[in-house]
Short mmCIF file of C-alpha atoms in Angstrom, two decimals:
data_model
loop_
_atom_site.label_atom_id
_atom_site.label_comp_id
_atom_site.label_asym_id
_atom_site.label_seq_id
_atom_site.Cartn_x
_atom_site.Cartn_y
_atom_site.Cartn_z
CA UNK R 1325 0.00 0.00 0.00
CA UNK R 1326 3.26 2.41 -0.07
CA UNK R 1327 2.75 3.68 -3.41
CA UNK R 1328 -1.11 3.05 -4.28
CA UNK R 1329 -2.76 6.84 -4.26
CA UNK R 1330 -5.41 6.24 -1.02
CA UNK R 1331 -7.31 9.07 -2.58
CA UNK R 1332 -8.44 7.30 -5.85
CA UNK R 1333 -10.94 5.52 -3.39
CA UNK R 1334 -13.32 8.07 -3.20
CA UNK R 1335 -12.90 9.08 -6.71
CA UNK R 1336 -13.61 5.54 -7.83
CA UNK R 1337 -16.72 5.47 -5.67
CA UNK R 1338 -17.84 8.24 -7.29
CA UNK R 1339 -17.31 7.10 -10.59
CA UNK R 1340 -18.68 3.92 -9.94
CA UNK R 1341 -21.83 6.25 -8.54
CA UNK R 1342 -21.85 8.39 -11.33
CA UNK R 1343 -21.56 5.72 -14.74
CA UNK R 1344 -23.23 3.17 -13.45
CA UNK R 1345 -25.76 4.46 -10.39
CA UNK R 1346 -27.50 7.33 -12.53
CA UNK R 1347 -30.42 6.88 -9.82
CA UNK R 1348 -28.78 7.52 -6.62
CA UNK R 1349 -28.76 10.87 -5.52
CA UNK R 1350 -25.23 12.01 -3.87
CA UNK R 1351 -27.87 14.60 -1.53
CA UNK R 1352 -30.32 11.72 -0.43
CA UNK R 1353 -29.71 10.92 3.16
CA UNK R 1354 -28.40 7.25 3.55
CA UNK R 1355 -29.43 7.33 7.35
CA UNK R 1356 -29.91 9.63 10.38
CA UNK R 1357 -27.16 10.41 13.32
CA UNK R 1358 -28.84 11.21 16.67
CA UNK R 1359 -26.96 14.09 18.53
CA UNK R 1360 -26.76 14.77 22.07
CA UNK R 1361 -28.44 18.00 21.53
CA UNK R 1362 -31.59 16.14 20.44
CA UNK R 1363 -31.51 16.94 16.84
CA UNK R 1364 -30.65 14.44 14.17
CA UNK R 1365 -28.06 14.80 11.57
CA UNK R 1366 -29.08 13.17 8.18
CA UNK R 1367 -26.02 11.44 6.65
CA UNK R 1368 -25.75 11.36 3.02
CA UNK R 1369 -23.39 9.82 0.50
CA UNK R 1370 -21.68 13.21 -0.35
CA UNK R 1371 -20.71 13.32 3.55
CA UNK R 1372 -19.47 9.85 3.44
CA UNK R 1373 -17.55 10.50 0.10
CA UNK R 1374 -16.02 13.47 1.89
CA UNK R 1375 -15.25 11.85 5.20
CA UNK R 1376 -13.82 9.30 3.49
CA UNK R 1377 -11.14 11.36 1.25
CA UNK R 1378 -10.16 13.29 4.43
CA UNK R 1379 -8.97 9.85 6.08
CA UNK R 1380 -7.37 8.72 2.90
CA UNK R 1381 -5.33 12.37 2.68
CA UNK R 1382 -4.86 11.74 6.48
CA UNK R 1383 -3.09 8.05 5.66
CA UNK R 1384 -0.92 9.68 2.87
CA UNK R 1385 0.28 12.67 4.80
CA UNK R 1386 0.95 10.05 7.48
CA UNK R 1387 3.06 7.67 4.53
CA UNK R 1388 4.90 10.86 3.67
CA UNK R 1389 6.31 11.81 7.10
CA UNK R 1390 8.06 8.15 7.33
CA UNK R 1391 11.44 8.26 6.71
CA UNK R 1392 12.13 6.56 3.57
CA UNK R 1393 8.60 7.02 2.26
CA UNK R 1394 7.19 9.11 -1.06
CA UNK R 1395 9.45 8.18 -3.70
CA UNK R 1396 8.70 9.24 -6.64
CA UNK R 1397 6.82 6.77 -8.53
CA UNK R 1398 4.32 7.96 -5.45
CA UNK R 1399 4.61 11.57 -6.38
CA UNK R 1400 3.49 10.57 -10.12
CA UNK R 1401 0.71 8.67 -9.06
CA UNK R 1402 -0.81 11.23 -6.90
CA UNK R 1403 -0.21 13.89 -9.81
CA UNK R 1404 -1.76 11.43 -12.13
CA UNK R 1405 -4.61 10.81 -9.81
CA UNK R 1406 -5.28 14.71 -9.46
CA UNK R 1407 -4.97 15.52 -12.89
CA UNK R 1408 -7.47 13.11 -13.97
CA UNK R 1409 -9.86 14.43 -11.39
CA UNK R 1410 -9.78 17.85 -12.70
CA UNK R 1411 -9.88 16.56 -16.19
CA UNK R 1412 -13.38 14.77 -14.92
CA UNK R 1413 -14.18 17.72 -13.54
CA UNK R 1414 -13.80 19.99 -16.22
CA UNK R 1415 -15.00 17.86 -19.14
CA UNK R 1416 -17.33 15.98 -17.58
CA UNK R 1417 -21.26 17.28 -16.60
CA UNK R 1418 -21.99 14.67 -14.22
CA UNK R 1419 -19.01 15.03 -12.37
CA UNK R 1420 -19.69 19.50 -12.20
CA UNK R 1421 -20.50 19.08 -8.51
CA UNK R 1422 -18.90 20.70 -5.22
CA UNK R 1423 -18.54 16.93 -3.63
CA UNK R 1424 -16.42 15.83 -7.04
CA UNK R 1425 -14.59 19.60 -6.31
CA UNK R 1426 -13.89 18.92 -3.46
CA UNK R 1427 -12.45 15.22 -3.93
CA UNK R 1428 -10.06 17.04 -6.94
CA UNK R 1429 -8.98 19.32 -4.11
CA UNK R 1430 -7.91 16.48 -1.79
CA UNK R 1431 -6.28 14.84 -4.71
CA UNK R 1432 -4.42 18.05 -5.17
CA UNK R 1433 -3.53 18.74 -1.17
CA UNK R 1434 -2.22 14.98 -1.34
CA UNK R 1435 0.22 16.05 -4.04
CA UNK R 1436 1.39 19.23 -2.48
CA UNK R 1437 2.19 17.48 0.74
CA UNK R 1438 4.16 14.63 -0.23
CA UNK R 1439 6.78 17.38 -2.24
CA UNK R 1440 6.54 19.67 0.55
CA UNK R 1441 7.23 17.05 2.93
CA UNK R 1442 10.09 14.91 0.45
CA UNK R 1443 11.56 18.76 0.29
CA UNK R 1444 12.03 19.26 4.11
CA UNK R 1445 13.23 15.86 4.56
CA UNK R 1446 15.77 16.84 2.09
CA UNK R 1447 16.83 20.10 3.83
CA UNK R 1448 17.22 18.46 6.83
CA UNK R 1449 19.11 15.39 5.74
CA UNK R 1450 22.14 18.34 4.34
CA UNK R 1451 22.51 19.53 7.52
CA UNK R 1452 22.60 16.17 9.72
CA UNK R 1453 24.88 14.88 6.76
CA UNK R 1454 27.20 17.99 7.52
CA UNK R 1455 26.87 17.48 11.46
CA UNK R 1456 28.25 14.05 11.00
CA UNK R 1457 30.87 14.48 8.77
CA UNK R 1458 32.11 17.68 11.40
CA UNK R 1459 31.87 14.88 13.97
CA UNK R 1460 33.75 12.05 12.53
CA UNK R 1461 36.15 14.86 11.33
CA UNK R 1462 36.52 16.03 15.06
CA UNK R 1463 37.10 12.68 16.08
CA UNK R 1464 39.48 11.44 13.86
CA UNK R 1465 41.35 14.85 15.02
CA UNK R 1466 41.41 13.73 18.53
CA UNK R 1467 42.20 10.44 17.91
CA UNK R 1468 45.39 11.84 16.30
CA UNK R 1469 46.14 14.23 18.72
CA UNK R 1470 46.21 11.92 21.81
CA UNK R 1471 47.52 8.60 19.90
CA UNK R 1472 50.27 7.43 22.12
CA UNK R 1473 53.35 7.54 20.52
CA UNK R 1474 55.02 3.69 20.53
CA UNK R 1475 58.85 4.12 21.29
CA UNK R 1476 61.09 1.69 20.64
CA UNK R 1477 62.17 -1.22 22.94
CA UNK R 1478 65.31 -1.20 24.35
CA UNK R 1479 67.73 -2.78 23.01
CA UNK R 1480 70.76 -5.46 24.39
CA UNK R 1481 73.81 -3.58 25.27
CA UNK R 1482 76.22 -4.29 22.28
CA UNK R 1483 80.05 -4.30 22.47
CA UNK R 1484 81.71 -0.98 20.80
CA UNK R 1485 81.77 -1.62 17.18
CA UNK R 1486 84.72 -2.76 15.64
CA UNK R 1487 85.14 -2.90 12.04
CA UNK R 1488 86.24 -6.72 10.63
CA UNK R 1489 88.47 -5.39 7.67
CA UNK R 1490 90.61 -4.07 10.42
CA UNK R 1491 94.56 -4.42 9.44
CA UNK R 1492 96.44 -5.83 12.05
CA UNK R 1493 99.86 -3.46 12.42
CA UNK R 1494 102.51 -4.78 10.51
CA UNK R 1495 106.34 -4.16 11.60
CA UNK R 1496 108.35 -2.54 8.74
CA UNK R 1497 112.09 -3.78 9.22
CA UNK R 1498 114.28 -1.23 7.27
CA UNK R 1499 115.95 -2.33 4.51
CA UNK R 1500 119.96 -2.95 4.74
CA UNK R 1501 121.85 -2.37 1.82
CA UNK R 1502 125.48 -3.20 1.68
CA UNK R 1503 127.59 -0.19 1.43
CA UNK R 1504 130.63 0.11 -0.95
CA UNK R 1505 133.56 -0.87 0.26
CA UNK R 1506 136.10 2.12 1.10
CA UNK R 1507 138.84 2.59 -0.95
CA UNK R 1508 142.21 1.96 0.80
CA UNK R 1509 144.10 4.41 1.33
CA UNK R 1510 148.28 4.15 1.94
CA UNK R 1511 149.22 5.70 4.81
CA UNK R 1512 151.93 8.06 4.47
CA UNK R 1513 155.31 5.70 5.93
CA UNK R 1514 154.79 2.74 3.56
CA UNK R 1515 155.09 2.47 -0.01
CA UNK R 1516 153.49 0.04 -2.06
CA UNK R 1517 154.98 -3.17 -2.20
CA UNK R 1518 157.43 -2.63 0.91
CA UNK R 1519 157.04 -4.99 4.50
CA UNK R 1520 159.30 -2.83 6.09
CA UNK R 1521 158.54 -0.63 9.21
CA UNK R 1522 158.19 2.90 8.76
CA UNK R 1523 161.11 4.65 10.39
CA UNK R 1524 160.51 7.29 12.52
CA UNK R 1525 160.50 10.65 11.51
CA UNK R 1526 163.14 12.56 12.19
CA UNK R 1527 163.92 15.77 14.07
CA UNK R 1528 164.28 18.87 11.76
#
């Protein structure tokens, strides 16, 4: 029952009335309502046809205030419903009356409503969207803010780093060379060739 239009009900009835009831009269009084002020009030089938389109626009405003509600298949249903009516009305001599009027005009409150009502629900769904974005915006902000930092663990004390390609010291022994041998030189008391022992210099 989402999306069938509650106020082609009455409209049907009357059609119904009107093509195929020429002899019953919409002003005739089907029966008569005591009141507690003594008087009675004569019911007829243009009151009933009225009371009933007022409960049928009362279920569809109702259908339109649920979330979720009125799509738009229901919106062009209703608009199809009222444009009909008024079509009827306008076209039509047996449906010239103020109870057929009337039932166009519920037809046409229906329609009003439910794009009044899909157009608030928008508005308000911008601003709860934007609430809840500034929220999870706000929290993701905190969450940041107070995330404790994780430092690292400890770790073992390690021995002072020594490199591996590390060149043990190695003990440079100079090189000797052999030296030329001195030339020899004749001392002064012996000449070449002679054993004897230099004599002794004399006194001058």
């Amino acid at each position: 029952m989402i999306g069938f239009p509650l106020l082609l009900i009455p409209l049907a009835i009357y059609n119904i009335i009107a093509f195929l009831m020429r002899d019953v009269s919409f002003a005739a009084p089907l029966f008569t309502l005591p009141l507690p002020s003594g008087t009675g009030w004569p019911v007829t089938l243009t009151d009933g046809l009225l009371t009933l389109g007022i409960l049928m626009l009362l279920c569809e405003v109702i259908k339109g205030a649920r979330p979720g509600a009125k799509y738009l298949t229901d919106h062009l249903l209703s608009l199809l419903v009222f444009g009909g009516a008024a079509a009827e009305f306008v076209l039509l001599p047996q449906f010239g009356t103020s109870t057929f009027f009337l039932l166009t005009l519920l037809a046409l409150v229906d329609f009003l409503s439910g794009i009044a009502l899909r157009r608030r629900r928008g508005a308000q769904a911008a601003p709860a969207m934007s609430q809840r974005d500034a929220r999870k915006a706000a929290a993701a902000q905190s969450e940041s803010q107070f995330e404790p930092v994780s430092t690292p663990a400890p770790s073992a004390p390690t021995a002072e780093a020594v490199p591996l390609d590390r060149a043990e010291p190695k003990i440079v022994h100079p090189e000797v060379t052999p030296s030329a041998p001195s030339p020899e030189v004749p001392s002064p008391g012996l000449q070449p060739g002679d054993g004897s022992q230099p004599s002794p210099d004399r006194p001058r």
